[in-house]
Coordinates of N, CA and C in Angstrom, one line a residue:
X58 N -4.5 -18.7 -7.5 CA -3.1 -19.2 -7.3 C -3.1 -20.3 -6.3
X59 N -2.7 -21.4 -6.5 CA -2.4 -22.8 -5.6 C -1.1 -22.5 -5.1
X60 N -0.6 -22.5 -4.1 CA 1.1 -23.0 -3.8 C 1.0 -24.2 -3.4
X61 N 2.5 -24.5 -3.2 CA 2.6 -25.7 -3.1 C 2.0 -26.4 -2.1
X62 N 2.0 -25.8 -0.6 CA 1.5 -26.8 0.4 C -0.1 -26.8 0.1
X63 N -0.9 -25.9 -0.8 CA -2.0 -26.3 -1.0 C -2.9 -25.3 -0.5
X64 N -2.5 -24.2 0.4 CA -3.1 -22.7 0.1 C -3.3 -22.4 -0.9
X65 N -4.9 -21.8 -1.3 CA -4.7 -21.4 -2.1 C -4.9 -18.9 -2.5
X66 N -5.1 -18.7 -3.4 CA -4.9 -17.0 -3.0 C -5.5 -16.6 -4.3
X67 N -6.1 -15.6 -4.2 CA -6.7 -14.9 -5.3 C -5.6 -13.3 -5.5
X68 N -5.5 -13.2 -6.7 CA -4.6 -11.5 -7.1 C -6.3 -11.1 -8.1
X69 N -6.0 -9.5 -7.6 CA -7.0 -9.2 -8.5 C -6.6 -7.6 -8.7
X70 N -6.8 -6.6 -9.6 CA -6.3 -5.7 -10.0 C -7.1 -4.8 -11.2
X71 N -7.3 -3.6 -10.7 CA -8.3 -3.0 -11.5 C -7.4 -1.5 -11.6
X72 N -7.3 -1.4 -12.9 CA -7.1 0.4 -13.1 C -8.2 1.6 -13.4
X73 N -9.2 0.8 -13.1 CA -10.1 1.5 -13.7 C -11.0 1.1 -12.5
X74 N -10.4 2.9 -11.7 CA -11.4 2.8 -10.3 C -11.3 4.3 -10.3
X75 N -12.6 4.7 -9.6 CA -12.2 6.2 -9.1 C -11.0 6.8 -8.0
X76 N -10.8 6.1 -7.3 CA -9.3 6.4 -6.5 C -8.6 5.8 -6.8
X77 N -7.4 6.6 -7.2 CA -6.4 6.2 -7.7 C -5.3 5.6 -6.3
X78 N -5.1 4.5 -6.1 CA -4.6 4.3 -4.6 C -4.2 2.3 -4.7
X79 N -3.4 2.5 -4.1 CA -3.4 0.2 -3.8 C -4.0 0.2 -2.7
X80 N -5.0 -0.8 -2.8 CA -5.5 -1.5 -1.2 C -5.1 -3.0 -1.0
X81 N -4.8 -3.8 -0.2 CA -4.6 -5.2 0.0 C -5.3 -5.8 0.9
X82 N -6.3 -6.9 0.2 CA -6.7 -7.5 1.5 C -6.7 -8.9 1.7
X83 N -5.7 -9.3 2.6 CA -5.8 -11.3 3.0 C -7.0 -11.5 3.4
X84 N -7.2 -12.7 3.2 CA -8.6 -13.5 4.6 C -7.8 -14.6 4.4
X85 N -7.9 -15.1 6.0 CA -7.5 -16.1 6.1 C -8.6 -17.3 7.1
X86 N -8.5 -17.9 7.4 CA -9.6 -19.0 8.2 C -10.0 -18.2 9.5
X87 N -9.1 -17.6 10.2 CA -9.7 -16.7 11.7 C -9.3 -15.3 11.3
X88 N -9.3 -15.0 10.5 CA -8.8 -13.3 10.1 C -8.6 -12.4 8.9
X89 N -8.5 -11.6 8.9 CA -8.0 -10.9 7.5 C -7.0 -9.5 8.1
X90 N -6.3 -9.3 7.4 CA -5.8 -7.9 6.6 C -5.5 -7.2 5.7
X91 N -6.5 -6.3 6.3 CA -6.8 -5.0 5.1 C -5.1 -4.0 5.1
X92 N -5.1 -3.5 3.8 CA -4.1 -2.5 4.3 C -4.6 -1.5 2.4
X93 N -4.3 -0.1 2.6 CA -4.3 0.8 1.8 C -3.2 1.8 2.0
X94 N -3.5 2.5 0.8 CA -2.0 3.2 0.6 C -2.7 4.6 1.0
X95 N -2.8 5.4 0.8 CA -4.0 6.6 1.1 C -4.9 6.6 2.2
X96 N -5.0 6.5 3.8 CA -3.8 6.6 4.4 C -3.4 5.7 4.7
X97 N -1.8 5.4 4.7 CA -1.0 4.2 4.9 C -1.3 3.7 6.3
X98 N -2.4 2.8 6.2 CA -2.8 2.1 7.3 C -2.7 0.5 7.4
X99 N -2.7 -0.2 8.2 CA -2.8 -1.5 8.0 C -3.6 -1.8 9.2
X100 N -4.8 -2.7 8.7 CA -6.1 -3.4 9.6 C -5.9 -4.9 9.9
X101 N -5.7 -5.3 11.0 CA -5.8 -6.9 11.7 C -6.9 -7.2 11.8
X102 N -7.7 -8.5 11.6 CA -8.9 -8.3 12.1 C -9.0 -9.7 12.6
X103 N -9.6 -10.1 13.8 CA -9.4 -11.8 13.9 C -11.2 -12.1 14.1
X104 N -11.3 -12.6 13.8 CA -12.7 -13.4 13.7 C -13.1 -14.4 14.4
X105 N -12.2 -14.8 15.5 CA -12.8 -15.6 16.3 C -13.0 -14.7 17.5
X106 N -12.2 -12.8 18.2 CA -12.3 -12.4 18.7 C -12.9 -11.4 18.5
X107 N -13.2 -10.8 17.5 CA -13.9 -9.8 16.8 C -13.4 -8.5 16.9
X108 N -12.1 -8.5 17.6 CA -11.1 -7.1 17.7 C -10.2 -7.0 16.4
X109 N -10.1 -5.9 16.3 CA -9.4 -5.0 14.6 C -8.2 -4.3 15.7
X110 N -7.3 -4.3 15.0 CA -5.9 -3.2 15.4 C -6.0 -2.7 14.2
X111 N -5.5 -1.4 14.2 CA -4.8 -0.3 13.0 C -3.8 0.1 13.5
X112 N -3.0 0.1 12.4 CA -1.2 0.3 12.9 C -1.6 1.6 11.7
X113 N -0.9 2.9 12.2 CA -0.5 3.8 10.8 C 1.1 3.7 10.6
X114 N 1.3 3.3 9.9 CA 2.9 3.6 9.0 C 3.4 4.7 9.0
X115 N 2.9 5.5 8.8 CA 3.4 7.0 8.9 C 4.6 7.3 8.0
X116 N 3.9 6.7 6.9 CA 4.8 6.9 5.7 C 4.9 8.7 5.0
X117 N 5.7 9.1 4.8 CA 5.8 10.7 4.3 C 4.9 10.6 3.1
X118 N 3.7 11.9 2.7 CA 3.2 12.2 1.9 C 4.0 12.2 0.4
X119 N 3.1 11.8 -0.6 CA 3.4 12.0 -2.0 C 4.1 10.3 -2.7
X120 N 3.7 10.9 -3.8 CA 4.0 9.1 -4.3 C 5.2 8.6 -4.5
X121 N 5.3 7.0 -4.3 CA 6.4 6.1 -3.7 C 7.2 6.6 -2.5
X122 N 6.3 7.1 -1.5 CA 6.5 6.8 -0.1 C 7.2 8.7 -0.1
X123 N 7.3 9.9 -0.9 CA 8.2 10.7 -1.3 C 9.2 10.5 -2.0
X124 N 9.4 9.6 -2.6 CA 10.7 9.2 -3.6 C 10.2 10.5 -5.0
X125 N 8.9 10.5 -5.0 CA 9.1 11.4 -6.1 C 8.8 13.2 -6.0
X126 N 8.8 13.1 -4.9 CA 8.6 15.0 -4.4 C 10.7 14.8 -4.5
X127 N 11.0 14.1 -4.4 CA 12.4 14.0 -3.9 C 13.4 14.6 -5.4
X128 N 12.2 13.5 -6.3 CA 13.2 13.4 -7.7 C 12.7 14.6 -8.3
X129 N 12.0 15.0 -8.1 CA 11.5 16.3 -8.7 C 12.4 17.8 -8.2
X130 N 12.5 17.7 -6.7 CA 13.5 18.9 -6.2 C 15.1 18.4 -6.3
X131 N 15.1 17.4 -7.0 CA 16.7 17.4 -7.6 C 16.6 17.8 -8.8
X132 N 15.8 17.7 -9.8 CA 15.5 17.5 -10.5 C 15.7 19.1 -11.4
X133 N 15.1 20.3 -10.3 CA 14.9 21.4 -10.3 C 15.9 22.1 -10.3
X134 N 17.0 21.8 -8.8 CA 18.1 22.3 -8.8 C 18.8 22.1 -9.5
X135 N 19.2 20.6 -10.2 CA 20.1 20.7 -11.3 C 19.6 21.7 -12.6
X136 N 18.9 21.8 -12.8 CA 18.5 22.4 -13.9 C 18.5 24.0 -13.9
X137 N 18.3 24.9 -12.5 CA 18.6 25.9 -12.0 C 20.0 26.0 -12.1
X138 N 21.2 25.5 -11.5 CA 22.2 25.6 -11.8 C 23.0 25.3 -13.3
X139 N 21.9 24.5 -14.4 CA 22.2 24.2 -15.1 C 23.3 23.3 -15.3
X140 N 22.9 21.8 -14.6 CA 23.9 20.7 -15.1 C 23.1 19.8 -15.4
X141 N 24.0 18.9 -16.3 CA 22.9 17.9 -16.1 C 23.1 16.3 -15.8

């Protein structure tokens, strides 16, 4: 991918991996960042200093952040009470 000012960026995407998980990684001229979803971490890394930060997110367990442990125990109760 070219943008306009002339950066350019690679997407790349594979479903056919043993962990099932997103990872993201920039490089840039003095740096990169890594970041993965399993555990929701994000990696700085600068390359002219050679120091890495890790930030954890501390995003709640289960997939889309718990949006679906969520939809599931509504999901349950309505059906327990029977409505729909």
């Amino acid at each position: 991918i070219e943008f306009d000012d002339g950066i350019t960026a690679t997407f790349s995407l594979s479903a056919f991996t043993s962990k099932v998980n997103r990872t993201l990684k920039i490089t840039c001229e003095r740096g990169e960042i890594r970041a993965a979803e399993k555990p929701y971490v994000v990696e700085v890394s600068n390359f002219l200093t050679g120091e890495t930060r890790a930030l954890d997110l501390n995003i709640p367990g289960g997939g889309h952040g718990g949006g679906d442990k969520g939809f599931i125990m509504e999901f349950m109760r309505a059906y327990q009470k029977g409505e729909e």
